[in-house]
């Protein structure tokens, strides 16, 4: 008989798995992927190299990385069935809903579940990492009444996505900064969408359904959807002079300030620091506007008023500023998070396959017993 642990809302502090994929020290602001500091990976690695590291546990050799990159490049295209299905989606639909639906639809074409076959696992990883950016870009162009653009085999992963989205080749700086953003968002221990992926994976369903579950979870404004909400918040604040009054109003009405706070970090999220520097580079190169200054002022005031509660900027606070400067529409910010976090979700999916234990927690029952059934004609 297993002992019942004390109930913790949101499972706060309850270990749901054992994992060697990533590590966070929320008090010292440390994030490591397979033991490598996120600052090192942001400086020296690429998203695809980081994806390989997360999923197969070691940095790839030159040959292994080239093989992986070639496979991804080959599988970027999506079947016309998926494109035709997307044409029926309402153009007013949120891109995260389009992504969740089309990710699940991939399972219709590749659903053979050989979860004990390393070749099947690699195929699923390659197909999802390769095709999800194409699906996001295709939906975006089609909802504007344009035909989707085929992937450009001469461009690397990050540049190709920006090309498929904006219909023009990005600058080297834009492509590099976007690739670093993908690396920063790739993995983050037992966050809500990864946990959702693992619960789904524990039933031994196919990886496409696992990713569809995770996408649906990431979409919420308290999780991946916060980056989009940060931009709406800055638009609502309007000018740097309104920042302090906005923060005071949120505190007075216990309204969450988007892009701040974290279940684990009680200091500034190390990813926010890196993204802030990327935003500064972009604003310096492409021209300043009030948003960056407003963000700096907002971060200063929130730290002043809520720092004592361990509430600091998280990964979502500056990412939206970077994406906006890259010309990416606000409602695509969270799909970009999903494009990146597919790496972490798949790493946990693969790591857990050996567990063979379905997630089935218990509950504390607070309802009635021995309730009498009353026929409908006698109910008041
Ligand atoms: C991500 O888990 C991950 O790793 C997620 C992520 C990843 O990479 O996967 O890091 C990505 O999801 C980042 C978080 C993005 N979300 C937001 O920025 C939305 C705003 N943040 C909050 O909703 C909140 O901080 C959470 C959801 C992120 C964390 O919430 P917790 O740990 O459940 O904390 P809580 O809601 O219990 O708040 C504790 C206290 C409360 O005050 P008291 O009732 O104790 O007086 O802190 C306050 C909260 O009111 N608080 C905030 C706040 N966040 C917490 N007050 C104002 N603004 C905020 N943002």
JSON list of C-alpha atoms and ligand atoms in Angstrom, two decimals, residues 12 185 187-193 218 221-224 226 254-266 269 271 306 309 311 314-316 337 341, ligand 1:
[
{"chain": "A", "resi": 12, "resn": "UNK", "atom": "CA", "xyz": [4.25, 22.58, -5.76]},
{"chain": "A", "resi": 185, "resn": "UNK", "atom": "CA", "xyz": [13.25, 28.08, -24.66]},
{"chain": "A", "resi": 187, "resn": "UNK", "atom": "CA", "xyz": [13.83, 22.83, -22.02]},
{"chain": "A", "resi": 188, "resn": "UNK", "atom": "CA", "xyz": [13.04, 23.67, -18.43]},
{"chain": "A", "resi": 189, "resn": "UNK", "atom": "CA", "xyz": [12.66, 20.63, -16.15]},
{"chain": "A", "resi": 190, "resn": "UNK", "atom": "CA", "xyz": [9.14, 19.78, -14.97]},
{"chain": "A", "resi": 191, "resn": "UNK", "atom": "CA", "xyz": [7.13, 22.75, -16.29]},
{"chain": "A", "resi": 192, "resn": "UNK", "atom": "CA", "xyz": [3.41, 22.36, -16.92]},
{"chain": "A", "resi": 193, "resn": "UNK", "atom": "CA", "xyz": [3.61, 21.47, -20.63]},
{"chain": "A", "resi": 218, "resn": "UNK", "atom": "CA", "xyz": [1.75, 25.66, -23.25]},
{"chain": "A", "resi": 221, "resn": "UNK", "atom": "CA", "xyz": [-1.39, 32.72, -20.34]},
{"chain": "A", "resi": 222, "resn": "UNK", "atom": "CA", "xyz": [0.19, 31.54, -17.08]},
{"chain": "A", "resi": 223, "resn": "UNK", "atom": "CA", "xyz": [2.68, 29.41, -19.03]},
{"chain": "A", "resi": 224, "resn": "UNK", "atom": "CA", "xyz": [3.85, 29.88, -22.63]},
{"chain": "A", "resi": 226, "resn": "UNK", "atom": "CA", "xyz": [2.66, 34.97, -21.15]},
{"chain": "A", "resi": 254, "resn": "UNK", "atom": "CA", "xyz": [-3.74, 41.28, -6.85]},
{"chain": "A", "resi": 255, "resn": "UNK", "atom": "CA", "xyz": [-3.46, 41.14, -10.67]},
{"chain": "A", "resi": 256, "resn": "UNK", "atom": "CA", "xyz": [-0.54, 39.10, -12.02]},
{"chain": "A", "resi": 257, "resn": "UNK", "atom": "CA", "xyz": [2.02, 41.15, -13.95]},
{"chain": "A", "resi": 258, "resn": "UNK", "atom": "CA", "xyz": [2.82, 39.18, -17.10]},
{"chain": "A", "resi": 259, "resn": "UNK", "atom": "CA", "xyz": [6.44, 38.08, -17.59]},
{"chain": "A", "resi": 260, "resn": "UNK", "atom": "CA", "xyz": [7.19, 38.14, -13.88]},
{"chain": "A", "resi": 261, "resn": "UNK", "atom": "CA", "xyz": [7.27, 35.52, -11.16]},
{"chain": "A", "resi": 262, "resn": "UNK", "atom": "CA", "xyz": [8.11, 31.86, -11.39]},
{"chain": "A", "resi": 263, "resn": "UNK", "atom": "CA", "xyz": [7.34, 28.71, -9.45]},
{"chain": "A", "resi": 264, "resn": "UNK", "atom": "CA", "xyz": [11.06, 27.89, -9.24]},
{"chain": "A", "resi": 265, "resn": "UNK", "atom": "CA", "xyz": [13.12, 31.05, -9.83]},
{"chain": "A", "resi": 266, "resn": "UNK", "atom": "CA", "xyz": [13.11, 33.45, -6.89]},
{"chain": "A", "resi": 269, "resn": "UNK", "atom": "CA", "xyz": [15.44, 34.01, -14.71]},
{"chain": "A", "resi": 271, "resn": "UNK", "atom": "CA", "xyz": [17.14, 33.33, -19.72]},
{"chain": "A", "resi": 306, "resn": "UNK", "atom": "CA", "xyz": [7.83, 42.71, -5.42]},
{"chain": "A", "resi": 309, "resn": "UNK", "atom": "CA", "xyz": [8.54, 38.17, -2.61]},
{"chain": "A", "resi": 311, "resn": "UNK", "atom": "CA", "xyz": [9.11, 38.02, -8.06]},
{"chain": "A", "resi": 314, "resn": "UNK", "atom": "CA", "xyz": [11.08, 35.44, -16.26]},
{"chain": "A", "resi": 315, "resn": "UNK", "atom": "CA", "xyz": [11.82, 34.09, -19.75]},
{"chain": "A", "resi": 316, "resn": "UNK", "atom": "CA", "xyz": [8.62, 35.55, -21.18]},
{"chain": "A", "resi": 337, "resn": "UNK", "atom": "CA", "xyz": [7.92, 28.85, -27.77]},
{"chain": "A", "resi": 341, "resn": "UNK", "atom": "CA", "xyz": [10.08, 23.36, -26.50]},
{"chain": "B", "resi": 1, "resn": "LIG", "atom": "C1", "xyz": [6.87, 30.00, -18.00]},
{"chain": "B", "resi": 1, "resn": "LIG", "atom": "O1", "xyz": [7.47, 26.20, -14.92]},
{"chain": "B", "resi": 1, "resn": "LIG", "atom": "C2", "xyz": [8.33, 26.63, -15.86]},
{"chain": "B", "resi": 1, "resn": "LIG", "atom": "O2", "xyz": [9.43, 26.28, -15.88]},
{"chain": "B", "resi": 1, "resn": "LIG", "atom": "C3", "xyz": [7.69, 27.58, -16.88]},
{"chain": "B", "resi": 1, "resn": "LIG", "atom": "C4", "xyz": [8.66, 28.23, -17.88]},
{"chain": "B", "resi": 1, "resn": "LIG", "atom": "C5", "xyz": [9.27, 27.24, -18.79]},
{"chain": "B", "resi": 1, "resn": "LIG", "atom": "O3", "xyz": [10.33, 27.51, -19.32]},
{"chain": "B", "resi": 1, "resn": "LIG", "atom": "O4", "xyz": [8.57, 26.22, -19.09]},
{"chain": "B", "resi": 1, "resn": "LIG", "atom": "O5", "xyz": [9.66, 28.94, -17.16]},
{"chain": "B", "resi": 1, "resn": "LIG", "atom": "C6", "xyz": [7.91, 29.22, -18.75]},
{"chain": "B", "resi": 1, "resn": "LIG", "atom": "O6", "xyz": [5.73, 29.55, -17.95]},
{"chain": "B", "resi": 1, "resn": "LIG", "atom": "C7", "xyz": [7.28, 31.26, -17.29]},
{"chain": "B", "resi": 1, "resn": "LIG", "atom": "C8", "xyz": [6.10, 31.88, -16.51]},
{"chain": "B", "resi": 1, "resn": "LIG", "atom": "C9", "xyz": [5.26, 32.72, -17.49]},
{"chain": "B", "resi": 1, "resn": "LIG", "atom": "N1", "xyz": [4.04, 33.18, -16.81]},
{"chain": "B", "resi": 1, "resn": "LIG", "atom": "C10", "xyz": [3.89, 34.49, -16.46]},
{"chain": "B", "resi": 1, "resn": "LIG", "atom": "O7", "xyz": [4.75, 35.35, -16.59]},
{"chain": "B", "resi": 1, "resn": "LIG", "atom": "C11", "xyz": [2.51, 34.79, -15.89]},
{"chain": "B", "resi": 1, "resn": "LIG", "atom": "C12", "xyz": [2.66, 35.65, -14.63]},
{"chain": "B", "resi": 1, "resn": "LIG", "atom": "N2", "xyz": [3.30, 34.82, -13.58]},
{"chain": "B", "resi": 1, "resn": "LIG", "atom": "C13", "xyz": [2.44, 34.23, -12.59]},
{"chain": "B", "resi": 1, "resn": "LIG", "atom": "O8", "xyz": [1.21, 33.78, -13.10]},
{"chain": "B", "resi": 1, "resn": "LIG", "atom": "C14", "xyz": [3.16, 33.26, -11.66]},
{"chain": "B", "resi": 1, "resn": "LIG", "atom": "O9", "xyz": [4.31, 33.88, -11.25]},
{"chain": "B", "resi": 1, "resn": "LIG", "atom": "C15", "xyz": [3.49, 31.86, -12.14]},
{"chain": "B", "resi": 1, "resn": "LIG", "atom": "C16", "xyz": [2.30, 31.15, -12.67]},
{"chain": "B", "resi": 1, "resn": "LIG", "atom": "C17", "xyz": [4.55, 31.90, -13.16]},
{"chain": "B", "resi": 1, "resn": "LIG", "atom": "C18", "xyz": [4.01, 31.11, -10.90]},
{"chain": "B", "resi": 1, "resn": "LIG", "atom": "O10", "xyz": [2.98, 31.07, -10.01]},
{"chain": "B", "resi": 1, "resn": "LIG", "atom": "P1", "xyz": [3.06, 30.30, -8.61]},
{"chain": "B", "resi": 1, "resn": "LIG", "atom": "O11", "xyz": [4.40, 29.73, -8.36]},
{"chain": "B", "resi": 1, "resn": "LIG", "atom": "O12", "xyz": [1.88, 29.39, -8.54]},
{"chain": "B", "resi": 1, "resn": "LIG", "atom": "O13", "xyz": [2.95, 31.49, -7.62]},
{"chain": "B", "resi": 1, "resn": "LIG", "atom": "P2", "xyz": [1.57, 32.02, -7.02]},
{"chain": "B", "resi": 1, "resn": "LIG", "atom": "O14", "xyz": [0.60, 32.30, -8.15]},
{"chain": "B", "resi": 1, "resn": "LIG", "atom": "O15", "xyz": [1.15, 31.08, -5.94]},
{"chain": "B", "resi": 1, "resn": "LIG", "atom": "O16", "xyz": [2.00, 33.43, -6.40]},
{"chain": "B", "resi": 1, "resn": "LIG", "atom": "C19", "xyz": [2.71, 33.49, -5.16]},
{"chain": "B", "resi": 1, "resn": "LIG", "atom": "C20", "xyz": [2.58, 34.93, -4.71]},
{"chain": "B", "resi": 1, "resn": "LIG", "atom": "C21", "xyz": [1.12, 35.42, -4.74]},
{"chain": "B", "resi": 1, "resn": "LIG", "atom": "O17", "xyz": [1.04, 36.47, -3.83]},
{"chain": "B", "resi": 1, "resn": "LIG", "atom": "P3", "xyz": [0.36, 36.14, -2.35]},
{"chain": "B", "resi": 1, "resn": "LIG", "atom": "O18", "xyz": [-1.03, 35.60, -2.60]},
{"chain": "B", "resi": 1, "resn": "LIG", "atom": "O19", "xyz": [1.29, 35.11, -1.70]},
{"chain": "B", "resi": 1, "resn": "LIG", "atom": "O20", "xyz": [0.38, 37.48, -1.63]},
{"chain": "B", "resi": 1, "resn": "LIG", "atom": "O21", "xyz": [3.29, 35.78, -5.63]},
{"chain": "B", "resi": 1, "resn": "LIG", "atom": "C22", "xyz": [2.36, 36.63, -6.30]},
{"chain": "B", "resi": 1, "resn": "LIG", "atom": "C23", "xyz": [0.97, 36.01, -6.13]},
{"chain": "B", "resi": 1, "resn": "LIG", "atom": "O22", "xyz": [-0.02, 37.02, -6.18]},
{"chain": "B", "resi": 1, "resn": "LIG", "atom": "N3", "xyz": [2.72, 36.63, -7.72]},
{"chain": "B", "resi": 1, "resn": "LIG", "atom": "C24", "xyz": [2.62, 37.70, -8.51]},
{"chain": "B", "resi": 1, "resn": "LIG", "atom": "C25", "xyz": [3.08, 37.27, -9.77]},
{"chain": "B", "resi": 1, "resn": "LIG", "atom": "N4", "xyz": [3.44, 35.99, -9.70]},
{"chain": "B", "resi": 1, "resn": "LIG", "atom": "C26", "xyz": [3.22, 35.60, -8.43]},
{"chain": "B", "resi": 1, "resn": "LIG", "atom": "N5", "xyz": [2.16, 38.95, -8.27]},
{"chain": "B", "resi": 1, "resn": "LIG", "atom": "C27", "xyz": [2.18, 39.81, -9.32]},
{"chain": "B", "resi": 1, "resn": "LIG", "atom": "N6", "xyz": [2.61, 39.48, -10.56]},
{"chain": "B", "resi": 1, "resn": "LIG", "atom": "C28", "xyz": [3.07, 38.22, -10.82]},
{"chain": "B", "resi": 1, "resn": "LIG", "atom": "N7", "xyz": [3.49, 37.90, -12.04]}
]
